Tab-separated table of C-alpha atoms in Angstrom:
chain	number	residue	atom	x	y	z
A	280	MET	CA	-4.725	1.383	-46.909
A	281	LYS	CA	-3.504	4.940	-46.491
A	282	GLU	CA	-6.902	5.954	-45.104
A	283	GLU	CA	-6.781	3.154	-42.563
A	284	ARG	CA	-3.437	4.372	-41.192
A	285	ALA	CA	-4.818	7.869	-40.607
A	286	TYR	CA	-7.999	6.460	-39.185
A	287	TYR	CA	-6.660	4.156	-36.488
A	288	PRO	CA	-4.371	6.436	-34.423
A	289	GLU	CA	-7.295	8.632	-33.360
A	290	ARG	CA	-9.265	5.610	-32.266
A	291	VAL	CA	-6.269	4.075	-30.543
A	292	LYS	CA	-5.874	7.295	-28.545
A	293	ARG	CA	-9.540	7.227	-27.636
A	294	ALA	CA	-9.250	3.578	-26.598
A	295	ALA	CA	-6.274	4.474	-24.380
A	296	HIS	CA	-8.306	7.227	-22.729
A	297	LEU	CA	-11.205	4.854	-22.122
A	298	LEU	CA	-8.996	2.175	-20.612
A	299	PHE	CA	-6.592	4.269	-18.569
A	300	PHE	CA	-8.901	6.768	-16.905
A	301	LYS	CA	-10.977	5.363	-14.101
A	302	ARG	CA	-14.596	6.471	-14.351
A	303	GLY	CA	-16.268	4.353	-11.706
A	304	ARG	CA	-15.373	1.975	-8.911
A	305	VAL	CA	-13.673	-0.488	-11.249
A	306	PRO	CA	-11.003	0.611	-13.755
A	307	GLY	CA	-10.967	-0.274	-17.440
A	308	ALA	CA	-13.950	-0.272	-19.772
A	309	ARG	CA	-16.807	-2.595	-20.600
A	310	SER	CA	-17.036	-4.068	-24.077
A	311	TRP	CA	-20.224	-2.147	-24.911
A	312	GLU	CA	-18.604	1.120	-23.774
A	313	LEU	CA	-15.701	0.435	-26.103
A	314	LYS	CA	-18.061	-0.523	-28.889
A	315	SER	CA	-20.029	2.697	-28.578
A	316	GLY	CA	-16.853	4.787	-28.198
A	317	LEU	CA	-14.720	3.144	-30.876
A	318	GLY	CA	-17.195	1.535	-33.238
A	319	LYS	CA	-17.888	-2.041	-34.249
A	320	GLU	CA	-14.234	-2.680	-35.026
A	321	TYR	CA	-13.195	-1.962	-31.450
A	322	LEU	CA	-11.395	-5.287	-31.125
A	323	LYS	CA	-9.045	-4.314	-33.957
A	324	VAL	CA	-8.438	-0.962	-32.277
A	325	LEU	CA	-7.637	-2.741	-28.996
A	326	THR	CA	-5.220	-5.051	-30.814
A	327	GLN	CA	-3.518	-1.961	-32.243
A	328	LEU	CA	-3.376	-0.374	-28.778
A	329	ASP	CA	-1.983	-3.583	-27.320
A	330	GLU	CA	0.746	-3.512	-29.952
A	331	SER	CA	1.617	0.099	-29.089
A	332	LEU	CA	1.703	-0.631	-25.361
A	333	LYS	CA	4.148	-3.517	-25.749
A	334	ASP	CA	7.113	-1.144	-25.751
A	335	LEU	CA	6.005	0.170	-22.368
A	336	ASP	CA	5.663	-3.348	-20.932
A	337	LEU	CA	1.899	-2.949	-20.779
A	338	GLU	CA	-0.896	-4.967	-22.355
A	339	VAL	CA	-4.655	-4.956	-22.846
A	340	LYS	CA	-6.301	-7.701	-20.810
A	341	LYS	CA	-9.803	-9.037	-21.363
A	342	VAL	CA	-11.751	-10.436	-18.425
A	343	GLU	CA	-14.830	-12.481	-19.224
A	344	SER	CA	-18.252	-11.393	-18.029
A	345	GLN	CA	-19.137	-14.427	-15.917
A	346	ILE	CA	-16.301	-13.759	-13.505
A	347	LEU	CA	-17.013	-10.067	-13.045
A	348	SER	CA	-19.052	-9.229	-9.972
A	349	ASP	CA	-20.290	-5.967	-11.499
A	350	TYR	CA	-21.566	-7.814	-14.559
A	351	LYS	CA	-24.528	-6.248	-16.283
A	352	PRO	CA	-25.688	-7.120	-19.764
A	353	GLY	CA	-25.024	-4.423	-22.360
A	354	PRO	CA	-27.792	-2.074	-23.560
A	355	GLU	CA	-28.693	-4.520	-26.319
A	356	GLY	CA	-28.532	-7.493	-23.945
A	357	GLU	CA	-25.265	-8.769	-25.432
A	358	GLU	CA	-22.572	-10.635	-23.480
A	359	GLU	CA	-20.170	-8.268	-21.893
A	360	SER	CA	-16.483	-8.391	-20.985
A	361	ARG	CA	-14.293	-5.830	-19.293
A	362	TYR	CA	-10.964	-4.702	-20.684
A	363	PHE	CA	-8.070	-3.441	-18.582
A	364	VAL	CA	-4.565	-2.194	-19.234
A	365	ARG	CA	-2.097	-4.054	-17.052
A	366	LEU	CA	1.606	-4.666	-16.690
A	367	LYS	CA	2.791	-7.205	-19.243
A	368	GLY	CA	5.815	-8.342	-17.275
A	369	THR	CA	6.216	-8.589	-13.523
A	370	LEU	CA	7.660	-6.367	-10.823
A	371	THR	CA	10.869	-6.938	-8.902
A	372	PRO	CA	10.612	-6.822	-5.079
A	373	ARG	CA	12.250	-3.392	-5.188
A	374	GLU	CA	9.762	-2.072	-7.762
A	375	ALA	CA	6.858	-3.570	-5.840
A	376	ARG	CA	7.439	-0.994	-3.102
A	377	MET	CA	6.182	1.668	-5.525
A	378	THR	CA	2.747	0.081	-5.572
A	379	GLY	CA	2.311	0.834	-1.890
A	380	TRP	CA	1.943	-2.828	-0.905
A	381	ARG	CA	4.260	-4.094	1.767
A	382	ILE	CA	5.939	-7.501	1.826
A	383	ASP	CA	3.463	-8.612	4.484
A	384	ASN	CA	0.498	-7.670	2.324
A	385	LEU	CA	1.883	-9.460	-0.720
A	386	ALA	CA	2.666	-12.578	1.309
A	387	ALA	CA	-0.811	-12.603	2.826
A	388	LEU	CA	-2.388	-12.123	-0.592
A	389	ALA	CA	-0.350	-15.013	-2.038
A	390	ALA	CA	-1.417	-17.265	0.845
A	391	CYS	CA	-5.022	-16.201	0.545
A	392	LEU	CA	-5.322	-16.643	-3.211
A	393	SER	CA	-3.515	-19.965	-3.363
A	394	LEU	CA	-5.743	-21.395	-0.635
A	395	ILE	CA	-8.923	-20.192	-2.357
A	396	VAL	CA	-7.789	-21.589	-5.704
A	397	SER	CA	-6.920	-24.935	-4.104
A	398	LYS	CA	-10.455	-25.012	-2.677
A	399	GLN	CA	-11.939	-24.460	-6.125
A	400	GLY	CA	-12.517	-20.750	-5.832
A	401	LYS	CA	-14.319	-20.496	-2.476
A	402	SER	CA	-13.201	-20.658	1.105
A	403	GLU	CA	-14.446	-19.775	4.554
A	404	ARG	CA	-13.250	-16.398	5.766
A	405	LYS	CA	-12.223	-17.854	9.130
A	406	GLU	CA	-9.964	-20.410	7.489
A	407	LEU	CA	-8.315	-17.751	5.332
A	408	GLU	CA	-7.694	-15.563	8.350
A	409	GLU	CA	-6.143	-18.492	10.200
A	410	VAL	CA	-3.745	-19.252	7.351
A	411	MET	CA	-2.830	-15.577	6.892
A	412	GLY	CA	-2.553	-15.177	10.671
A	413	GLN	CA	0.327	-17.678	10.736
A	414	LYS	CA	2.315	-15.325	8.536
A	415	VAL	CA	1.313	-11.827	9.582
A	416	GLY	CA	-0.428	-12.178	12.934
A	417	ARG	CA	-4.108	-12.498	13.738
A	418	TRP	CA	-5.061	-8.827	13.889
A	419	ARG	CA	-3.241	-7.986	10.725
A	420	ALA	CA	-4.918	-10.940	9.002
A	421	LEU	CA	-8.332	-9.527	9.923
A	422	THR	CA	-7.574	-6.065	8.558
A	423	LEU	CA	-5.871	-7.448	5.456
A	424	THR	CA	-8.896	-9.580	4.584
A	425	ASP	CA	-11.011	-6.429	4.657
A	426	ALA	CA	-8.418	-4.590	2.576
A	427	PHE	CA	-8.391	-7.377	-0.049
A	428	LEU	CA	-12.196	-7.330	-0.152
A	429	ARG	CA	-12.242	-3.546	-0.590
A	430	SER	CA	-9.629	-3.531	-3.329
A	431	GLY	CA	-11.404	-6.254	-5.315
A	432	TYR	CA	-8.909	-9.093	-4.890
A	433	LEU	CA	-11.556	-10.995	-2.948
A	434	GLU	CA	-15.335	-11.012	-2.850
A	435	GLU	CA	-17.739	-12.317	-0.266
A	436	ASP	CA	-20.887	-14.102	-1.380
A	437	GLU	CA	-24.295	-14.240	0.290
A	438	GLU	CA	-23.318	-17.303	2.322
A	439	GLY	CA	-20.280	-15.540	3.742
A	440	LEU	CA	-17.832	-17.575	1.657
A	441	VAL	CA	-14.869	-15.714	0.212
A	442	LYS	CA	-14.113	-16.078	-3.475
A	443	LEU	CA	-11.719	-14.547	-5.988
A	444	GLY	CA	-12.550	-10.967	-6.965
A	445	TRP	CA	-12.440	-9.133	-10.290
A	446	ARG	CA	-8.994	-7.714	-9.591
A	447	THR	CA	-7.518	-11.166	-9.050
A	448	ARG	CA	-8.946	-12.282	-12.407
A	449	ALA	CA	-7.535	-9.189	-14.069
A	450	GLU	CA	-4.103	-9.083	-12.449
A	451	LEU	CA	-3.068	-12.557	-11.366
A	452	ASP	CA	-1.779	-15.391	-13.465
A	453	LEU	CA	-3.208	-18.032	-11.134
A	454	GLU	CA	-1.760	-20.994	-12.984
A	455	THR	CA	1.741	-19.584	-12.549
A	456	LEU	CA	1.089	-18.814	-8.890
A	457	MET	CA	-0.179	-22.315	-8.150
A	458	MET	CA	2.702	-23.889	-10.033
A	459	LEU	CA	5.204	-21.780	-8.092
A	460	ILE	CA	3.550	-22.626	-4.781
A	461	ALA	CA	3.521	-26.331	-5.610
A	462	GLU	CA	7.165	-26.274	-6.667
A	463	SER	CA	8.375	-24.093	-3.790
A	464	LYS	CA	10.783	-25.353	-1.185
A	465	PRO	CA	10.983	-24.233	2.436
A	466	LYS	CA	13.446	-21.428	3.150
A	467	GLY	CA	16.160	-23.680	4.637
A	468	ILE	CA	16.351	-25.734	1.451
A	469	ILE	CA	16.412	-22.580	-0.707
A	470	GLU	CA	19.227	-21.108	1.372
A	471	GLU	CA	21.290	-24.260	1.008
A	472	GLY	CA	20.762	-24.190	-2.737
A	473	ALA	CA	21.425	-20.466	-2.856
A	474	SER	CA	24.734	-20.812	-1.016
A	475	GLU	CA	25.857	-23.379	-3.558
A	476	ALA	CA	24.755	-21.081	-6.380
A	477	MET	CA	26.500	-18.163	-4.703
A	478	GLU	CA	29.774	-20.005	-4.623
A	479	ALA	CA	29.389	-20.753	-8.293
A	480	SER	CA	28.317	-17.263	-9.386
A	481	GLY	CA	30.815	-15.142	-7.478
A	482	PRO	CA	30.645	-12.310	-4.951
A	483	GLU	CA	28.801	-9.733	-7.127
A	484	VAL	CA	25.665	-11.808	-7.400
A	485	ALA	CA	25.852	-12.683	-3.721
A	486	ALA	CA	26.076	-8.998	-2.821
A	487	GLU	CA	22.953	-8.230	-4.845
A	488	ASP	CA	21.066	-10.985	-3.053
A	489	VAL	CA	22.112	-9.647	0.312
A	490	GLU	CA	20.993	-6.157	-0.703
A	491	ALA	CA	17.621	-7.438	-1.867
A	492	GLU	CA	17.186	-9.341	1.358
A	493	ARG	CA	18.038	-6.253	3.359
A	494	LEU	CA	15.488	-4.226	1.418
A	495	ASP	CA	12.856	-6.773	2.215
A	496	ASP	CA	13.827	-6.737	5.855
A	497	ASP	CA	13.514	-2.957	5.918
A	498	GLN	CA	10.110	-3.150	4.427
A	499	ALA	CA	9.022	-5.781	6.880
A	500	SER	CA	10.370	-3.852	9.820
A	501	THR	CA	8.342	-0.765	8.976
A	502	ASP	CA	5.313	-2.911	9.487
A	503	ALA	CA	5.336	-2.619	13.252
B	60	MET	CA	-32.736	-36.948	6.857
B	61	GLU	CA	-32.074	-33.635	8.559
B	62	GLU	CA	-28.531	-34.805	9.294
B	63	LEU	CA	-28.042	-35.733	5.666
B	64	ILE	CA	-29.219	-32.268	4.543
B	65	GLU	CA	-26.930	-30.628	7.089
B	66	THR	CA	-23.956	-32.641	5.869
B	67	CYS	CA	-24.738	-31.637	2.286
B	68	ASN	CA	-24.920	-27.964	3.339
B	69	SER	CA	-21.575	-28.223	5.119
B	70	ILE	CA	-20.031	-29.666	1.973
B	71	GLU	CA	-21.507	-26.818	-0.058
B	72	ASN	CA	-19.952	-24.374	2.404
B	73	ARG	CA	-16.556	-25.942	1.736
B	74	GLN	CA	-16.278	-27.364	5.229
B	75	PHE	CA	-15.781	-30.923	3.959
B	76	ASN	CA	-14.515	-32.631	0.852
B	77	PRO	CA	-17.529	-33.538	-1.392
B	78	PHE	CA	-16.190	-37.092	-1.767
B	79	LEU	CA	-16.574	-37.677	1.972
B	80	LEU	CA	-20.263	-38.279	1.361
B	81	ASP	CA	-21.210	-41.709	0.084
B	82	VAL	CA	-23.874	-40.771	-2.476
B	83	SER	CA	-25.237	-44.316	-2.969
B	84	GLU	CA	-25.615	-44.745	0.796
B	85	ALA	CA	-27.380	-41.355	1.004
B	86	LEU	CA	-29.743	-42.410	-1.780
B	87	ARG	CA	-30.411	-45.656	0.005
B	88	ILE	CA	-31.444	-43.714	3.157
B	89	ILE	CA	-33.761	-41.466	1.134
B	90	ARG	CA	-35.347	-44.491	-0.587
B	91	ARG	CA	-35.827	-46.287	2.714
B	92	HIS	CA	-37.914	-43.412	4.060
B	93	ALA	CA	-39.781	-42.692	0.813
B	94	GLY	CA	-42.650	-45.115	1.530
B	95	GLY	CA	-43.443	-43.565	4.910
B	96	TRP	CA	-43.990	-39.955	3.770
B	97	GLN	CA	-47.509	-38.792	4.589
B	98	THR	CA	-47.669	-35.038	5.088
B	99	LEU	CA	-46.613	-32.173	2.864
B	100	GLN	CA	-43.772	-31.416	5.299
B	101	ASP	CA	-42.454	-34.963	4.859
B	102	ASN	CA	-42.430	-34.585	1.094
B	103	LEU	CA	-40.752	-31.191	1.316
B	104	LEU	CA	-38.029	-32.731	3.494
B	105	ASP	CA	-37.559	-35.463	0.907
B	106	MET	CA	-37.281	-32.843	-1.829
B	107	ARG	CA	-34.723	-30.831	0.169
B	108	ALA	CA	-32.648	-33.964	0.749
B	109	ILE	CA	-32.622	-34.885	-2.935
B	110	THR	CA	-31.793	-31.319	-4.009
B	111	SER	CA	-28.940	-31.119	-1.498
B	112	LEU	CA	-27.588	-34.456	-2.649
B	113	ALA	CA	-27.790	-33.318	-6.275
B	114	ARG	CA	-25.725	-30.224	-5.394
B	115	VAL	CA	-23.080	-32.386	-3.730
B	116	VAL	CA	-22.914	-34.573	-6.858
B	117	GLY	CA	-22.489	-31.343	-8.849
B	118	LEU	CA	-19.628	-30.346	-6.570
B	119	GLN	CA	-18.019	-33.773	-6.974
B	120	SER	CA	-18.194	-33.338	-10.722
B	121	ALA	CA	-16.714	-29.833	-10.504
B	122	ASN	CA	-14.016	-31.185	-8.196
B	123	LEU	CA	-13.036	-33.844	-10.724
B	124	ARG	CA	-12.923	-31.269	-13.516
B	125	PHE	CA	-10.811	-29.005	-11.322
B	126	GLN	CA	-8.440	-31.829	-10.372
B	127	SER	CA	-7.795	-32.506	-14.014
B	128	SER	CA	-6.947	-28.813	-14.628
B	129	SER	CA	-3.546	-27.211	-14.152
B	130	LEU	CA	-4.855	-25.209	-11.177
B	131	PHE	CA	-5.288	-28.257	-8.996
B	132	VAL	CA	-3.226	-28.457	-5.855
B	133	ASP	CA	-4.413	-30.216	-2.738
B	134	PRO	CA	-5.564	-27.628	-0.107
B	135	GLY	CA	-3.715	-29.516	2.626
B	136	MET	CA	-0.504	-29.320	0.652
B	137	VAL	CA	-1.042	-25.619	-0.041
B	138	LYS	CA	-1.466	-24.957	3.687
B	139	GLN	CA	1.679	-26.934	4.418
B	140	LYS	CA	3.637	-25.022	1.766
B	141	ILE	CA	2.397	-21.668	3.035
B	142	GLY	CA	3.361	-22.623	6.562
B	143	SER	CA	6.872	-23.621	5.552
B	144	MET	CA	7.617	-20.536	3.452
B	145	SER	CA	8.847	-17.168	4.721
B	146	ARG	CA	6.876	-13.982	4.053
B	147	GLU	CA	9.549	-12.856	1.603
B	148	GLN	CA	9.310	-16.108	-0.360
B	149	LEU	CA	5.530	-15.887	-0.560
B	150	ALA	CA	5.692	-12.263	-1.658
B	151	GLU	CA	8.228	-13.133	-4.363
B	152	LEU	CA	5.994	-15.898	-5.705
B	153	LEU	CA	3.097	-13.477	-5.910
B	154	LEU	CA	5.245	-10.905	-7.703
B	155	LEU	CA	6.198	-13.494	-10.340
B	156	SER	CA	2.541	-13.974	-11.251
B	157	TRP	CA	1.259	-10.442	-10.643
B	158	HIS	CA	0.504	-7.985	-13.454
B	159	PRO	CA	-1.061	-4.943	-11.753
B	160	VAL	CA	-3.757	-3.033	-13.582
B	161	VAL	CA	-2.757	0.468	-14.666
B	162	GLU	CA	-5.340	3.075	-13.803
B	163	LEU	CA	-5.421	6.843	-13.540
B	164	GLU	CA	-7.640	8.457	-10.980
B	165	GLN	CA	-9.094	11.893	-11.570
B	166	LEU	CA	-12.013	14.049	-10.565
B	167	THR	CA	-15.234	12.977	-12.169
B	168	ASP	CA	-18.698	14.515	-12.167
B	169	ALA	CA	-19.866	11.827	-9.783
B	170	SER	CA	-16.982	12.200	-7.313
B	171	THR	CA	-17.245	16.003	-7.388
B	172	LYS	CA	-20.957	15.820	-6.698
B	173	GLU	CA	-20.338	13.390	-3.853
B	174	ALA	CA	-17.766	15.750	-2.332
B	175	LEU	CA	-20.104	18.731	-2.681
B	176	ASP	CA	-22.954	16.814	-1.035
B	177	TYR	CA	-20.657	15.795	1.796
B	178	TRP	CA	-19.604	19.403	2.326
B	179	GLN	CA	-23.143	20.729	2.233
B	180	GLN	CA	-24.501	18.088	4.565
B	181	MET	CA	-21.668	18.442	7.040
B	182	LEU	CA	-22.753	19.924	10.364
B	183	SER	CA	-21.211	23.183	11.481
B	184	PHE	CA	-18.050	23.138	13.569
B	185	PHE	CA	-19.988	23.938	16.738
B	186	GLU	CA	-22.506	21.137	16.123
B	187	ARG	CA	-19.742	18.597	15.572
B	188	ARG	CA	-17.900	19.866	18.652
B	189	LYS	CA	-20.950	19.173	20.813
B	190	ARG	CA	-20.625	15.455	20.011
B	191	LEU	CA	-17.083	15.394	21.354
B	192	ALA	CA	-18.262	16.698	24.745
B	193	ALA	CA	-15.247	18.969	24.872
B	194	GLY	CA	-16.766	21.310	27.439
B	195	PRO	CA	-17.488	25.025	27.089
B	196	PHE	CA	-15.956	26.728	24.108
B	197	GLN	CA	-13.464	29.488	24.842
B	198	THR	CA	-13.747	32.365	22.432
B	199	PRO	CA	-10.386	33.264	20.868
B	200	GLY	CA	-8.902	36.382	22.482
B	201	SER	CA	-6.176	38.809	21.431
B	202	MET	CA	-2.653	39.290	22.734
B	203	ASP	CA	-0.236	42.214	22.351
B	204	SER	CA	3.451	42.087	21.460
B	205	PRO	CA	4.861	42.526	25.012
B	206	GLU	CA	2.715	39.604	26.162
B	207	LEU	CA	3.962	37.424	23.298
B	208	THR	CA	7.531	38.468	24.075
B	209	ARG	CA	7.046	37.478	27.704
B	210	MET	CA	5.820	34.068	26.511
B	211	ARG	CA	8.904	33.872	24.221
B	212	VAL	CA	6.743	33.593	21.114
B	213	LEU	CA	8.171	36.824	19.752
B	214	GLU	CA	11.741	38.095	20.019
B	215	GLU	CA	12.204	41.511	21.521
B	216	LYS	CA	14.565	42.529	18.793
B	217	ALA	CA	15.098	41.303	15.320
B	218	PHE	CA	17.906	38.812	14.982
B	219	THR	CA	20.013	40.908	12.604
B	220	LYS	CA	19.693	43.890	14.898
B	221	ARG	CA	20.990	41.809	17.803
B	222	LEU	CA	23.902	40.600	15.698
B	223	GLU	CA	24.824	44.166	14.787
B	224	GLU	CA	24.710	45.228	18.427
B	225	LEU	CA	26.982	42.354	19.384
B	226	ARG	CA	29.442	43.300	16.617
B	227	LEU	CA	29.541	46.886	17.852
B	228	GLU	CA	30.104	45.658	21.388
B	229	MET	CA	32.940	43.452	20.152
B	230	LYS	CA	34.456	46.379	18.271
B	231	GLU	CA	34.301	48.516	21.368
B	232	LYS	CA	35.979	45.865	23.525
B	233	ALA	CA	38.619	45.202	20.878
B	234	GLY	CA	39.646	48.871	20.991
B	235	ASP	CA	43.078	49.695	19.603
B	236	GLU	CA	44.216	46.081	19.690
B	237	LYS	CA	41.466	45.384	17.152
B	238	ARG	CA	40.904	41.961	18.684
B	239	VAL	CA	39.403	40.525	21.815
B	240	GLU	CA	39.999	37.190	23.503
B	241	TYR	CA	37.101	34.803	22.753
B	242	TRP	CA	36.246	33.666	26.268
B	243	SER	CA	36.531	37.104	27.799
B	244	PHE	CA	34.021	38.356	25.252
B	245	VAL	CA	31.573	35.458	25.419
B	246	ARG	CA	31.588	34.756	29.129
B	247	THR	CA	28.994	36.396	31.382
B	248	GLY	CA	27.809	35.815	34.943
B	249	LYS	CA	25.010	33.543	33.775
B	250	PHE	CA	25.718	30.287	31.961
B	251	ALA	CA	22.594	30.510	29.754
B	252	GLN	CA	23.615	34.014	28.654
B	253	THR	CA	27.136	32.752	27.878
B	254	VAL	CA	25.756	30.024	25.624
B	255	LEU	CA	23.528	32.551	23.864
B	256	ARG	CA	26.464	34.917	23.241
B	257	ALA	CA	28.601	32.045	21.948
B	258	GLN	CA	25.840	31.121	19.545
B	259	MET	CA	25.500	34.728	18.338
B	260	VAL	CA	29.279	34.958	17.870
B	261	SER	CA	29.196	31.827	15.714
B	262	PHE	CA	26.680	33.613	13.435
B	263	LEU	CA	28.938	36.731	13.315
B	264	VAL	CA	31.846	34.549	12.167
B	265	SER	CA	29.735	32.600	9.648
B	266	TYR	CA	28.310	35.806	8.123
B	267	GLY	CA	31.776	37.445	7.848
B	268	MET	CA	30.996	40.119	10.474
B	269	ALA	CA	33.889	38.885	12.620
B	270	VAL	CA	36.907	36.636	12.247
B	271	LEU	CA	37.954	33.898	14.648
B	272	ASP	CA	41.729	33.789	14.938
B	273	ARG	CA	43.288	30.849	16.732
B	274	LYS	CA	46.741	31.278	18.223
B	275	LYS	CA	47.948	28.141	20.018
B	276	GLU	CA	45.774	27.780	23.101
B	277	LYS	CA	43.950	31.065	22.702
B	278	MET	CA	41.215	32.234	20.375
B	279	PHE	CA	40.686	35.851	19.354
B	280	LEU	CA	37.732	37.565	17.751
B	281	ILE	CA	38.441	40.326	15.230
B	282	PRO	CA	35.392	42.495	14.389
B	283	ARG	CA	34.999	43.519	10.761
B	284	ASP	CA	33.450	46.625	9.304
B	285	PRO	CA	30.732	46.717	6.663
B	286	PRO	CA	30.098	45.947	3.858
B	287	PHE	CA	29.844	42.249	4.726
B	288	ALA	CA	29.686	39.533	2.129
B	289	SER	CA	28.699	35.985	2.790
B	290	ARG	CA	31.871	34.758	1.052
B	291	GLN	CA	33.903	36.527	3.754
B	292	GLY	CA	32.425	34.163	6.310
B	293	SER	CA	34.501	31.305	7.620
B	294	PRO	CA	34.318	28.318	5.288
B	295	LEU	CA	35.421	26.070	8.135
B	296	SER	CA	33.574	24.846	11.174
B	297	TYR	CA	35.340	24.928	14.475
B	298	PRO	CA	33.579	23.219	17.354
B	299	ILE	CA	33.880	24.933	20.722
B	300	THR	CA	32.728	23.014	23.767
B	301	ILE	CA	30.713	25.103	26.201
B	302	THR	CA	29.991	23.458	29.507
B	303	GLN	CA	29.811	25.059	32.909
B	304	GLU	CA	33.199	23.495	33.787
B	305	VAL	CA	34.811	24.873	30.622
B	306	VAL	CA	33.399	28.338	31.270
B	307	ALA	CA	34.593	28.223	34.887
B	308	SER	CA	38.095	27.054	33.902
B	309	ARG	CA	38.409	29.833	31.293
B	310	ALA	CA	37.466	32.387	33.919
B	311	LYS	CA	40.555	31.519	36.001
């Protein structure tokens, strides 16, 4: 038991290095890389790392091989998955600014992903651009589609259809997104509800909401 | 038959709902033509039609599986929802389901090699300039200090030296009274020169090389002698308006 305690921290550190540092186009590490770097018990090491990362609001996420575009079988022909370290919780709108994505980009990505999911994972690029164009303008929709393709949120297949990319599988909780979209109400209805809630919760909460809204407006205005 | 294959392809390309195609009717059409096939081309067409139809049936099956999953939302409804929501709302929904991957970027052997290759393969400056059609290249020349001074790139005298000269001038004008009226000291025949002197005086006061004394309507400058310390400078700012009208009125 004592030996095991001294044995794991070194491997956990090595696992962290393998997962955090980007070595190629896609971050994270393949299962065979982890196996050769950490040994056969790499899954236990990853569980240990996941436990350590909890305090930092991070987690180890496994993405299955069949949904990875860069899938290659391991050296021994075994099935391969890719492991990433990602945020366990979610970001507030204010924190989201740190990621470099603007409100427009996030809105367009939400529209894009929800439409693709509703069409069972594939959609025509033109249709996506039309839907995004309603929110962010036609030209911006064109450039954003390219940006999403480059960053791995989307992928284009041989027939020119757009599907979900590796980054979407790694970062997005699609079930939550679709549930939120399905349950959402148009802005007018939300504002009515919010004003009622504001009256009930007092001026402090209302002030915070106004501040958050202003922040968003700022971010949107820098878009031009 | 060609139309049937085309419809099947459109469905595969997500242009139509797979359930829009009546599979039994499509099979009936294929069967009706089956007896008349004679050439290899005819049989190939038949095969293409059946394969396309099989793919549509596969899509219908996948559609049913998808509809029974928690991810199912009608595309029409999704479009409607997206249209009715503001950008901020959409962004917030994404944020509630978004867990960004954490990654650290650093130099790697591959990226360093790529950068080195880029640098080595890059054409020389003159080669790249040719592509821009920027006209003949003018060789850089040299310029001496008087020329730069004339172009106002260089100052004739160092700033501190000019300040010291102005302080000495102030001291001389102050004479035995040890003070000189502000406007009489600053004002010159040229407005631009007056502004420049006023600016220099403000530095003298800030650096403690002179004191600005205000007595009712009038302002007096009192030159100080070295050593100067920055703490002797005026801690207060006093705005003085300098316009041509003000300068003219002070001259009266």
